[in-house]
Amino acid sequence: MSSPDSPDSRAPRAAATNAASARTRTRTRAGGDGKGIALVVIASCQLMVVLDITIVNIALPHIQSDLHFSTTDLSWVVSAYTLTFGGLLLLGGRTGDILGRRRMFMVGVALFAVASLLGGLSQNGGQLLAARALQGVGGAIASPTALALITTTFREGPERNRAFGVFAAVSAGGGAIGLLAGGMLVEWLDWRWVLFVNVPIAALILLATPRHIAESERHPGHFDIAGALTSTLGMVALVYGFIRASQHGWSDPLTLASFGAAIVLLTVFLLVERSSPQPITPLHMFAERNRAGTYAIMLCLSAAIFGMFFFLTLYVQDVLGFSPLTAGLAFLPVSAVIAIGATVTSRLLPRYGPKPFIVCGALLAAGGLSWLTRIDVDSTYAGSVLGPMLVFSAGMGMQFVCLTLTAVSGVPRRETGAASGLLNASQQVGGSLGLSILVTVFGTAAADEARGLVPGFLALASPAERAAFRRTGQLPQPWAAEVLTHGIAMAFVTAAVFAVIAAVIALVVLRIRPADLERLQGSAPAPAPDPAPAPDPAPGPGAAPTPAPGPAPAPGDS
């Protein structure tokens, strides 16, 4: 009798698997309902990943209250997701190439669902952050393999371009859907439902995938786990150092140890990538000035947009008193302006090239953020928030198509996935690192403001209020709102500086003309293929970044 793992027993199983895959492929390639359902499945996965960034943002004040986060520690609810998502994104795409894209797509979706369930059941901050980090791992596997499955499921040409268009539309609209859904779920149910909502979506995706999506061919390759882990852990240590510095000071031993660990880990990462036969981060990508400049610009702009949505979410709910649903509706104009800006820019791009739009867009974003520094406890949404948000959104709407095309301009066709994937990773990592810096500025400024307000509070406080202050160290309202608003305003000053730096980089570094983009402006739209370097990648027109924690279209997310 043959053993279960003998060649004789493996052959029938392989034949059965190949036959099942062939039936799925025949059904999918035939068109009609099969391909339509396949596209719905792939788009639903991307919607789930994008949704989870903005939907959680709206719930932040309620998460803070329920799980007792400080404002600085609250940023980890965002960063725990985006750091693992951005840090492991290229490795996630690589696993799909080597182990099979459909298989890893399902693994990523299942992991995302389990993490969402665990996050919704969290009883303390540590449990929630662990679940958010696990969500990022699932998203890092599911998102790039979902995009890659388009190239293996749909024929090249108009059919594939339409599929890319749907994928991009879901990426862009998912942010707005998340804002509304998050507002409704938090207001009508509970903040935990912003995580639970992923579970039924993932279950339907897992049920439909084997029936309507065929497995892709596998490519031999090297995982480069060492590169992925050292880069991700290095960025986590760096973010932790900044956030701890805001609470314990720059001379705190653990703060210094975090920065030291970050330097060591990121140095090891560079050495690993230089010696790896197939690195997940091809360092030669940074040798070309336009591409290197594009990644630097994305880092800076992501810091600005992550910070803007994080702090404005707190401001409109904790200071202006908006309900979660009203807060979600308050951000919808941002989605509309970004969509309009991206459409107009796409049409003018062939004539003027990307550089003018990147420079002007970054300066507009800086202007909107500078305007937001004027908010105070007596400000109103219409008078002090809506106008700056629209100016900021107009600037950001000019960015994403330009940066995507600049990132892949001049890249050999076999490396477009790596180039666009690095842009996506730059957005997630830049947003996480930038948010940690902004939180540090916020914490320092808020602490200074609180110290200045304490004498006045003690002079006016009742004995009960003084006793509560001595017990908690926290100022009550309206002093707490003053502290929060001052810290947020100072964070916006720093976010505006990030946007100005992006404009300067674009002005000085970028050297790209409209003619350089002609080969990228054919019949294919801006969205693109697998954002992970593959040994033999499927060709495609370039990749759009995943949205940031706001309704920004496809950087980029968690």
Coordinates of C-alpha atoms in Angstrom, one line a residue:
M1 CA 0.0 0.0 0.0
S2 CA 1.3 3.5 -0.9
S3 CA 2.0 5.9 2.0
P4 CA -0.1 9.1 2.0
D5 CA 2.9 11.1 0.8
S6 CA 4.2 8.7 -1.8
P7 CA 4.5 9.8 -5.4
D8 CA 1.8 7.3 -6.3
S9 CA -0.7 8.9 -3.9
R10 CA 0.3 12.5 -4.7
A11 CA -0.3 12.1 -8.4
P12 CA -4.1 11.6 -8.1
R13 CA -4.4 14.5 -5.7
A14 CA -2.4 16.7 -8.0
A15 CA -4.5 15.6 -11.0
A16 CA -7.7 16.4 -9.0
T17 CA -6.4 19.8 -8.0
N18 CA -5.4 20.6 -11.6
A19 CA -8.8 19.5 -12.9
A20 CA -10.6 21.6 -10.3
S21 CA -8.4 24.6 -11.2
A22 CA -9.0 24.0 -14.9
R23 CA -12.8 23.9 -14.3
T24 CA -12.6 27.2 -12.4
R25 CA -10.3 28.7 -15.1
T26 CA -12.7 27.6 -17.9
R27 CA -15.7 29.0 -16.0
T28 CA -13.9 32.3 -15.3
R29 CA -12.3 32.7 -18.8
A30 CA -15.6 32.1 -20.4
G31 CA -16.9 35.4 -19.3
G32 CA -20.4 36.3 -18.3
D33 CA -21.4 35.8 -14.7
G34 CA -18.2 33.9 -13.8
K35 CA -16.0 36.9 -14.5
G36 CA -18.4 39.4 -13.1
I37 CA -18.5 37.5 -9.8
A38 CA -14.7 37.2 -9.8
L39 CA -14.4 40.9 -10.1
V40 CA -16.9 41.4 -7.3
V41 CA -14.9 39.1 -5.1
I42 CA -11.6 40.9 -5.8
A43 CA -13.1 44.4 -5.5
S44 CA -14.8 43.3 -2.2
C45 CA -11.5 42.4 -0.7
Q46 CA -10.0 45.8 -1.6
L47 CA -13.0 47.5 -0.2
M48 CA -12.6 45.7 3.0
V49 CA -9.0 46.6 3.4
V50 CA -9.6 50.3 2.4
L51 CA -12.7 50.5 4.5
D52 CA -10.9 49.5 7.6
I53 CA -8.6 52.6 7.6
T54 CA -11.3 55.3 7.5
I55 CA -13.9 53.3 9.4
V56 CA -11.6 53.0 12.4
N57 CA -10.6 56.7 12.2
I58 CA -14.2 57.8 13.0
A59 CA -14.3 55.4 16.0
L60 CA -11.1 56.7 17.6
P61 CA -12.7 58.9 20.3
H62 CA -14.9 56.1 21.4
I63 CA -12.0 53.6 21.4
Q64 CA -10.0 56.1 23.4
S65 CA -12.8 56.4 26.0
D66 CA -13.6 52.7 26.3
L67 CA -10.1 51.3 26.3
H68 CA -8.5 54.2 28.2
F69 CA -5.9 55.2 25.6
S70 CA -4.1 58.5 26.0
T71 CA -4.2 60.7 22.9
T72 CA -0.6 59.9 22.0
D73 CA -1.0 56.2 22.5
L74 CA -4.2 56.3 20.5
S75 CA -2.1 56.9 17.3
W76 CA -1.0 53.2 17.6
V77 CA -4.5 52.1 16.6
V78 CA -3.7 53.6 13.2
S79 CA 0.0 52.8 13.1
A80 CA -0.2 49.2 14.3
Y81 CA -2.2 48.5 11.1
T82 CA -0.3 50.7 8.6
L83 CA 3.2 49.7 9.8
T84 CA 2.6 46.0 9.3
F85 CA 0.6 46.6 6.1
G86 CA 3.2 48.8 4.6
G87 CA 6.2 46.9 5.9
L88 CA 5.0 43.5 4.7
L89 CA 3.2 44.6 1.5
L90 CA 6.0 43.6 -0.9
L91 CA 6.5 40.3 0.9
G92 CA 2.8 39.6 0.7
G93 CA 2.9 40.0 -3.0
R94 CA 6.0 37.8 -3.3
T95 CA 4.3 35.0 -1.3
G96 CA 1.4 35.0 -3.9
D97 CA 3.9 34.7 -6.8
I98 CA 5.7 31.7 -5.1
L99 CA 2.8 29.9 -3.4
G100 CA -0.1 30.8 -5.6
R101 CA -2.0 34.0 -5.7
R102 CA -5.5 32.6 -5.1
R103 CA -4.3 30.5 -2.2
M104 CA -2.5 33.5 -0.5
F105 CA -5.4 35.7 -1.3
M106 CA -7.6 33.5 0.7
V107 CA -5.0 33.2 3.5
G108 CA -4.8 37.0 3.7
V109 CA -8.6 37.4 3.7
A110 CA -9.0 34.7 6.4
L111 CA -6.3 36.3 8.6
F112 CA -7.9 39.7 8.2
A113 CA -11.2 38.3 9.3
V114 CA -9.8 36.6 12.3
A115 CA -7.9 39.7 13.3
S116 CA -11.1 41.8 12.9
L117 CA -13.0 39.4 15.2
L118 CA -10.3 39.5 17.8
G119 CA -10.1 43.3 17.6
G120 CA -13.8 43.7 18.1
L121 CA -13.6 41.4 21.2
S122 CA -10.7 43.3 22.7
Q123 CA -10.9 44.1 26.4
N124 CA -7.9 46.3 26.6
G125 CA -5.6 48.4 24.5
G126 CA -2.9 45.8 24.1
Q127 CA -5.3 43.3 22.7
L128 CA -6.7 45.8 20.2
L129 CA -3.2 46.8 19.0
A130 CA -2.2 43.2 18.5
A131 CA -5.3 42.6 16.5
R132 CA -4.7 45.7 14.4
A133 CA -1.2 44.6 13.7
L134 CA -2.5 41.2 12.6
Q135 CA -5.0 42.9 10.4
G136 CA -2.1 44.7 8.7
V137 CA -0.4 41.3 8.0
G138 CA -3.6 40.0 6.5
G139 CA -4.1 43.1 4.4
A140 CA -0.5 43.0 3.2
I141 CA -1.1 39.5 1.8
A142 CA -4.6 40.0 0.5
S143 CA -4.3 43.4 -1.2
P144 CA -1.4 42.8 -3.6
T145 CA -2.6 39.3 -4.5
A146 CA -6.1 40.7 -5.2
L147 CA -4.6 43.2 -7.6
A148 CA -2.4 40.5 -9.2
L149 CA -5.4 38.2 -9.7
I150 CA -6.8 40.8 -12.1
T151 CA -3.9 40.2 -14.4
T152 CA -4.5 36.4 -14.3
T153 CA -8.3 36.5 -14.5
F154 CA -9.0 39.1 -17.1
R155 CA -7.6 39.2 -20.7
E156 CA -5.2 42.0 -21.5
G157 CA -6.8 45.0 -23.2
P158 CA -10.2 46.6 -22.6
E159 CA -11.4 43.8 -20.3
R160 CA -8.5 44.0 -17.9
N161 CA -8.5 47.8 -18.1
R162 CA -12.2 47.8 -17.0
A163 CA -11.3 45.5 -14.1
F164 CA -8.5 47.9 -13.1
G165 CA -11.0 50.8 -13.3
V166 CA -13.4 49.0 -11.0
F167 CA -10.6 48.2 -8.6
A168 CA -9.4 51.9 -8.6
A169 CA -13.0 53.1 -8.1
V170 CA -13.4 50.9 -5.1
S171 CA -10.1 52.1 -3.7
A172 CA -11.1 55.7 -4.1
G173 CA -14.7 55.3 -2.9
G174 CA -13.9 53.0 -0.1
G175 CA -12.6 55.9 2.0
A176 CA -15.9 57.7 1.8
I177 CA -17.9 54.5 2.4
G178 CA -15.8 53.9 5.5
L179 CA -16.5 57.3 6.9
L180 CA -20.3 56.9 6.5
A181 CA -20.3 53.3 7.6
G182 CA -18.1 54.0 10.6
G183 CA -20.3 56.9 11.7
M184 CA -23.4 54.8 11.4
L185 CA -22.0 51.7 13.2
V186 CA -20.5 53.7 16.1
E187 CA -23.6 55.9 16.5
W188 CA -26.2 53.2 16.2
L189 CA -24.4 50.1 17.5
D190 CA -20.9 50.3 19.1
W191 CA -17.3 51.0 18.0
R192 CA -16.6 47.3 18.0
W193 CA -18.8 46.9 14.9
V194 CA -16.3 48.8 12.8
L195 CA -14.2 45.7 13.2
F196 CA -16.9 43.0 13.3
V197 CA -18.3 44.3 10.0
N198 CA -15.3 42.7 8.2
V199 CA -16.2 39.2 9.3
P200 CA -19.3 38.6 7.1
I201 CA -17.6 40.3 4.1
A202 CA -14.6 38.0 4.4
A203 CA -16.8 34.9 4.8
L204 CA -18.6 35.7 1.5
I205 CA -15.2 36.3 -0.2
L206 CA -13.8 33.0 1.1
L207 CA -16.9 31.1 -0.1
A208 CA -16.9 32.6 -3.6
T209 CA -13.2 32.6 -4.4
P210 CA -12.6 28.8 -5.0
R211 CA -15.7 28.7 -7.3
H212 CA -15.0 31.8 -9.4
I213 CA -11.2 32.5 -9.4
A214 CA -8.6 30.2 -10.8
E215 CA -5.3 29.6 -9.2
S216 CA -2.3 31.3 -10.8
E217 CA 0.9 29.7 -11.9
R218 CA 3.6 29.5 -9.3
H219 CA 7.0 31.1 -9.8
P220 CA 10.1 29.9 -8.0
G221 CA 11.7 32.7 -5.9
H222 CA 13.2 33.9 -2.6
F223 CA 10.9 35.2 0.1
D224 CA 13.4 37.6 1.7
I225 CA 11.7 37.3 5.1
A226 CA 14.8 38.8 6.8
G227 CA 14.5 41.9 4.7
A228 CA 10.7 42.3 5.4
L229 CA 11.1 41.7 9.2
T230 CA 14.1 43.9 9.7
S231 CA 12.5 46.8 7.8
T232 CA 9.2 46.5 9.6
L233 CA 10.6 46.0 13.1
G234 CA 13.0 48.9 12.5
M235 CA 10.1 51.2 11.6
V236 CA 8.1 50.0 14.6
A237 CA 11.1 50.8 16.9
L238 CA 11.4 54.3 15.3
V239 CA 7.7 55.1 15.7
Y240 CA 7.8 53.8 19.3
G241 CA 10.8 56.1 20.0
F242 CA 9.0 59.2 18.8
I243 CA 5.8 58.4 20.7
R244 CA 7.6 57.6 23.9
A245 CA 9.6 60.8 23.6
S246 CA 6.4 62.8 23.7
Q247 CA 5.5 61.2 27.1
H248 CA 8.8 60.6 28.8
G249 CA 11.3 62.9 27.1
W250 CA 14.1 62.5 24.7
S251 CA 16.6 61.4 27.4
D252 CA 14.5 58.5 28.6
P253 CA 16.5 55.3 28.5
L254 CA 13.8 53.4 26.6
T255 CA 13.4 56.2 24.1
L256 CA 17.1 56.1 23.4
A257 CA 17.1 52.3 23.2
S258 CA 14.2 52.4 20.7
F259 CA 16.1 54.8 18.4
G260 CA 19.2 52.7 18.8
A261 CA 17.3 49.5 17.9
A262 CA 15.8 51.3 14.9
I263 CA 19.2 52.3 13.6
V264 CA 20.6 48.8 14.0
L265 CA 17.6 47.1 12.4
L266 CA 17.4 49.4 9.4
T267 CA 21.1 49.1 8.9
V268 CA 20.8 45.3 8.9
F269 CA 17.9 45.7 6.5
L270 CA 20.1 47.6 4.0
L271 CA 22.8 45.0 4.3
V272 CA 20.3 42.1 3.8
E273 CA 18.8 43.8 0.7
R274 CA 22.3 44.4 -0.8
S275 CA 23.2 40.8 -0.5
S276 CA 19.9 39.1 -1.2
P277 CA 19.6 37.3 -4.6
Q278 CA 16.0 38.6 -4.9
P279 CA 15.4 41.5 -2.5
I280 CA 11.8 42.7 -1.8
T281 CA 13.2 46.2 -1.9
P282 CA 15.4 46.6 -5.0
L283 CA 17.8 49.3 -3.8
H284 CA 18.7 50.3 -7.4
M285 CA 15.1 51.7 -7.6
F286 CA 16.3 54.6 -5.5
A287 CA 19.2 55.5 -7.8
E288 CA 17.1 57.3 -10.4
R289 CA 16.3 60.8 -9.2
N290 CA 12.7 61.0 -10.3
R291 CA 11.8 57.8 -8.6
A292 CA 13.7 58.5 -5.4
G293 CA 12.1 62.0 -5.3
T294 CA 8.7 60.5 -5.8
Y295 CA 9.1 58.2 -2.8
A296 CA 10.4 61.0 -0.6
I297 CA 7.4 63.2 -1.6
M298 CA 5.0 60.4 -0.8
L299 CA 6.6 60.0 2.6
C300 CA 6.1 63.6 3.4
L301 CA 2.6 64.0 2.0
S302 CA 1.4 60.8 3.7
A303 CA 2.6 62.2 7.0
A304 CA 0.5 65.3 6.3
I305 CA -2.7 63.5 5.3
F306 CA -2.5 60.9 8.1
G307 CA -2.1 63.7 10.6
M308 CA -4.8 65.8 9.2
F309 CA -7.5 63.0 9.5
F310 CA -6.3 61.7 12.8
F311 CA -6.3 65.1 14.6
L312 CA -9.4 66.5 12.8
T313 CA -11.4 63.4 13.8
L314 CA -10.6 64.1 17.4
Y315 CA -11.2 67.8 17.1
V316 CA -14.7 67.6 15.5
Q317 CA -15.9 65.0 18.0
D318 CA -14.2 66.0 21.2
V319 CA -14.2 69.8 20.8
L320 CA -17.0 70.7 18.4
G321 CA -19.2 67.9 19.8
F322 CA -20.1 66.2 16.6
S323 CA -21.6 62.7 16.8
P324 CA -19.8 59.9 14.9
L325 CA -22.3 60.0 12.0
T326 CA -22.0 63.8 11.7
A327 CA -18.3 63.6 11.8
G328 CA -18.3 61.1 8.9
L329 CA -20.6 63.4 6.9
A330 CA -18.3 66.3 7.7
F331 CA -15.4 64.6 5.9
L332 CA -17.4 63.7 2.7
P333 CA -16.5 67.0 0.9
V334 CA -12.9 65.9 1.0
S335 CA -13.7 62.8 -1.0
A336 CA -15.6 64.9 -3.6
V337 CA -12.8 67.5 -4.0
I338 CA -10.0 64.8 -4.2
A339 CA -12.0 62.9 -6.9
I340 CA -12.5 66.1 -8.9
G341 CA -8.9 67.1 -8.5
A342 CA -7.7 63.7 -9.6
T343 CA -9.9 63.7 -12.7
V344 CA -8.9 67.2 -13.8
T345 CA -5.2 66.5 -13.2
S346 CA -5.4 63.2 -15.3
R347 CA -6.7 65.1 -18.3
L348 CA -4.1 67.9 -18.1
L349 CA -1.2 65.6 -17.2
P350 CA -0.1 64.8 -20.8
R351 CA 0.1 68.5 -21.7
Y352 CA 2.0 69.9 -18.6
G353 CA 3.6 66.8 -17.0
P354 CA 3.4 65.9 -13.4
K355 CA 5.9 68.3 -11.8
P356 CA 3.7 71.5 -11.8
F357 CA 0.8 69.6 -10.3
I358 CA 2.9 68.0 -7.6
V359 CA 4.5 71.3 -6.6
C360 CA 1.2 73.2 -6.6
G361 CA -0.7 70.4 -4.9
A362 CA 1.8 70.2 -2.1
L363 CA 1.7 74.0 -1.6
L364 CA -2.1 73.9 -1.5
A365 CA -2.0 71.2 1.0
A366 CA 0.4 73.2 3.1
G367 CA -1.9 76.2 2.8
G368 CA -4.9 74.2 4.0
L369 CA -2.9 72.9 7.0
S370 CA -1.6 76.3 7.9
W371 CA -5.2 77.6 7.9
L372 CA -6.1 74.8 10.3
T373 CA -3.6 76.0 12.8
R374 CA -6.0 78.9 13.6
I375 CA -8.7 76.6 15.1
D376 CA -9.6 77.1 18.8
V377 CA -12.3 76.0 21.1
D378 CA -14.8 78.6 19.8
S379 CA -14.3 77.7 16.1
T380 CA -17.1 76.3 14.0
Y381 CA -17.1 73.7 11.2
A382 CA -18.3 76.1 8.5
G383 CA -16.1 78.9 9.6
S384 CA -12.8 77.2 10.5
V385 CA -12.7 73.6 9.3
L386 CA -14.5 73.2 6.0
G387 CA -12.5 75.8 4.0
P388 CA -9.1 74.5 5.1
M389 CA -10.2 70.9 4.4
L390 CA -11.3 71.8 0.8
V391 CA -8.0 73.6 0.1
F392 CA -6.0 70.7 1.5
S393 CA -8.1 68.2 -0.6
A394 CA -7.7 70.2 -3.8
G395 CA -3.9 69.9 -3.3
M396 CA -4.0 66.2 -2.5
G397 CA -6.2 65.5 -5.5
M398 CA -3.4 66.6 -7.8
Q399 CA -0.9 64.2 -6.2
F400 CA -1.8 60.6 -6.5
V401 CA -2.0 60.0 -10.3
C402 CA 1.1 62.2 -10.8
L403 CA 3.1 60.3 -8.2
T404 CA 2.1 56.9 -9.4
L405 CA 3.0 57.7 -13.0
T406 CA 6.3 59.3 -12.0
A407 CA 7.2 56.3 -9.8
V408 CA 6.9 53.9 -12.8
S409 CA 8.2 56.2 -15.5
G410 CA 11.3 54.7 -17.2
V411 CA 11.0 51.5 -15.2
P412 CA 11.5 48.2 -17.2
R413 CA 8.2 46.5 -17.6
R414 CA 9.3 43.6 -15.4
E415 CA 9.9 46.0 -12.5
T416 CA 6.8 48.2 -12.6
G417 CA 5.3 46.1 -9.9
A418 CA 8.3 46.7 -7.6
A419 CA 8.3 50.4 -8.4
S420 CA 4.6 50.9 -7.7
G421 CA 4.7 48.6 -4.7
L422 CA 7.5 50.7 -3.2
L423 CA 5.3 53.8 -3.6
N424 CA 2.4 52.1 -1.8
A425 CA 4.8 51.0 1.0
S426 CA 6.2 54.6 1.2
Q427 CA 2.7 55.9 1.8
Q428 CA 1.9 53.5 4.6
V429 CA 5.3 53.8 6.3
G430 CA 5.5 57.5 5.8
G431 CA 2.1 58.0 7.2
S432 CA 2.9 55.9 10.3
L433 CA 6.3 57.6 10.9
G434 CA 4.9 61.1 10.2
L435 CA 1.9 60.5 12.5
S436 CA 4.3 59.5 15.3
I437 CA 6.3 62.8 14.8
L438 CA 3.0 64.8 14.8
V439 CA 1.9 63.0 18.0
T440 CA 5.2 63.9 19.6
V441 CA 4.7 67.5 18.7
F442 CA 1.1 67.3 19.9
G443 CA 2.1 65.7 23.2
T444 CA 4.8 68.3 24.0
A445 CA 2.6 71.3 23.1
A446 CA -0.4 70.0 25.0
A447 CA 1.7 69.3 28.1
D448 CA 3.1 72.9 27.9
E449 CA -0.4 74.3 27.5
A450 CA -1.7 72.3 30.4
R451 CA 1.0 73.5 32.7
G452 CA 0.2 77.0 31.8
L453 CA -3.5 76.5 32.6
V454 CA -3.2 74.7 35.9
P455 CA -2.8 77.8 38.1
G456 CA -5.9 79.4 36.6
F457 CA -7.9 76.2 37.0
L458 CA -6.8 75.7 40.7
A459 CA -7.9 79.3 41.4
L460 CA -11.4 78.7 40.1
A461 CA -11.9 75.0 40.8
S462 CA -14.2 73.6 43.5
P463 CA -12.7 71.3 46.2
A464 CA -14.1 68.3 44.4
E465 CA -12.5 69.4 41.1
R466 CA -9.1 69.9 42.9
A467 CA -9.3 66.5 44.4
A468 CA -10.1 64.9 41.1
F469 CA -7.2 66.7 39.4
R470 CA -4.8 65.5 42.1
R471 CA -6.1 62.0 41.6
T472 CA -6.0 61.8 37.8
G473 CA -3.7 64.7 36.8
Q474 CA -6.2 65.5 34.0
L475 CA -7.8 68.9 33.6
P476 CA -11.7 68.9 33.3
Q477 CA -13.7 70.7 30.6
P478 CA -13.4 73.4 29.3
W479 CA -9.7 73.4 30.1
A480 CA -9.2 70.0 28.6
A481 CA -10.6 71.3 25.3
E482 CA -8.1 74.1 25.4
V483 CA -5.2 71.7 25.9
L484 CA -6.4 69.4 23.1
T485 CA -7.0 72.2 20.6
H486 CA -3.6 73.8 21.3
G487 CA -1.8 70.5 20.8
I488 CA -3.7 69.8 17.6
A489 CA -2.9 73.3 16.2
M490 CA 0.8 72.8 16.8
A491 CA 0.6 69.3 15.1
F492 CA -0.9 71.0 12.1
V493 CA 2.0 73.4 12.0
T494 CA 4.4 70.4 11.6
A495 CA 2.1 68.8 9.1
A496 CA 2.3 72.0 7.0
V497 CA 6.1 71.8 7.2
F498 CA 5.9 68.2 5.8
A499 CA 3.9 69.5 2.8
V500 CA 6.3 72.3 2.2
I501 CA 9.2 69.9 2.2
A502 CA 7.3 67.8 -0.4
A503 CA 6.9 70.9 -2.6
V504 CA 10.7 71.7 -2.3
I505 CA 11.7 68.1 -3.2
A506 CA 9.4 68.2 -6.2
L507 CA 10.8 71.5 -7.3
V508 CA 14.5 70.6 -6.9
V509 CA 14.7 66.9 -7.6
L510 CA 12.1 66.0 -10.2
R511 CA 13.2 66.2 -13.8
I512 CA 10.4 64.7 -15.8
R513 CA 8.7 66.1 -18.9
P514 CA 5.3 65.4 -20.5
A515 CA 7.0 63.4 -23.3
D516 CA 8.5 61.1 -20.7
L517 CA 5.0 59.9 -19.7
E518 CA 3.7 59.2 -23.2
R519 CA 4.4 55.5 -23.1
L520 CA 2.4 55.3 -19.9
Q521 CA -0.6 57.2 -21.3
G522 CA -1.9 54.6 -23.7
S523 CA -5.2 52.9 -23.4
A524 CA -4.5 51.7 -19.8
P525 CA -5.7 53.7 -16.9
A526 CA -3.6 54.7 -13.9
P527 CA -4.3 51.7 -11.7
A528 CA -2.1 48.7 -12.2
P529 CA -0.7 45.3 -11.6
D530 CA 0.7 43.3 -8.7
P531 CA 2.5 45.8 -6.5
A532 CA 5.1 43.2 -5.5
P533 CA 8.3 42.3 -7.5
A534 CA 7.8 38.9 -9.0
P535 CA 10.3 36.6 -10.8
D536 CA 8.1 36.8 -13.8
P537 CA 5.4 39.4 -13.2
A538 CA 2.3 39.8 -15.2
P539 CA 2.6 43.1 -17.1
G540 CA 0.3 46.0 -16.4
P541 CA 0.1 49.7 -16.5
G542 CA 1.4 50.7 -13.0
A543 CA -0.1 50.6 -9.5
A544 CA -2.1 53.1 -7.5
P545 CA -1.3 53.5 -3.8
T546 CA -3.7 52.4 -1.2
P547 CA -5.7 55.3 0.4
A548 CA -4.5 56.9 3.6
P549 CA -6.6 57.1 6.7
G550 CA -8.9 59.6 5.0
P551 CA -10.9 59.4 1.8
A552 CA -7.9 59.8 -0.4
P553 CA -8.0 57.8 -3.6
A554 CA -5.7 55.2 -4.7
P555 CA -2.1 55.8 -1.0
G556 CA -2.3 53.1 1.6
D557 CA -2.9 52.0 3.7
S558 CA -4.0 50.9 7.6

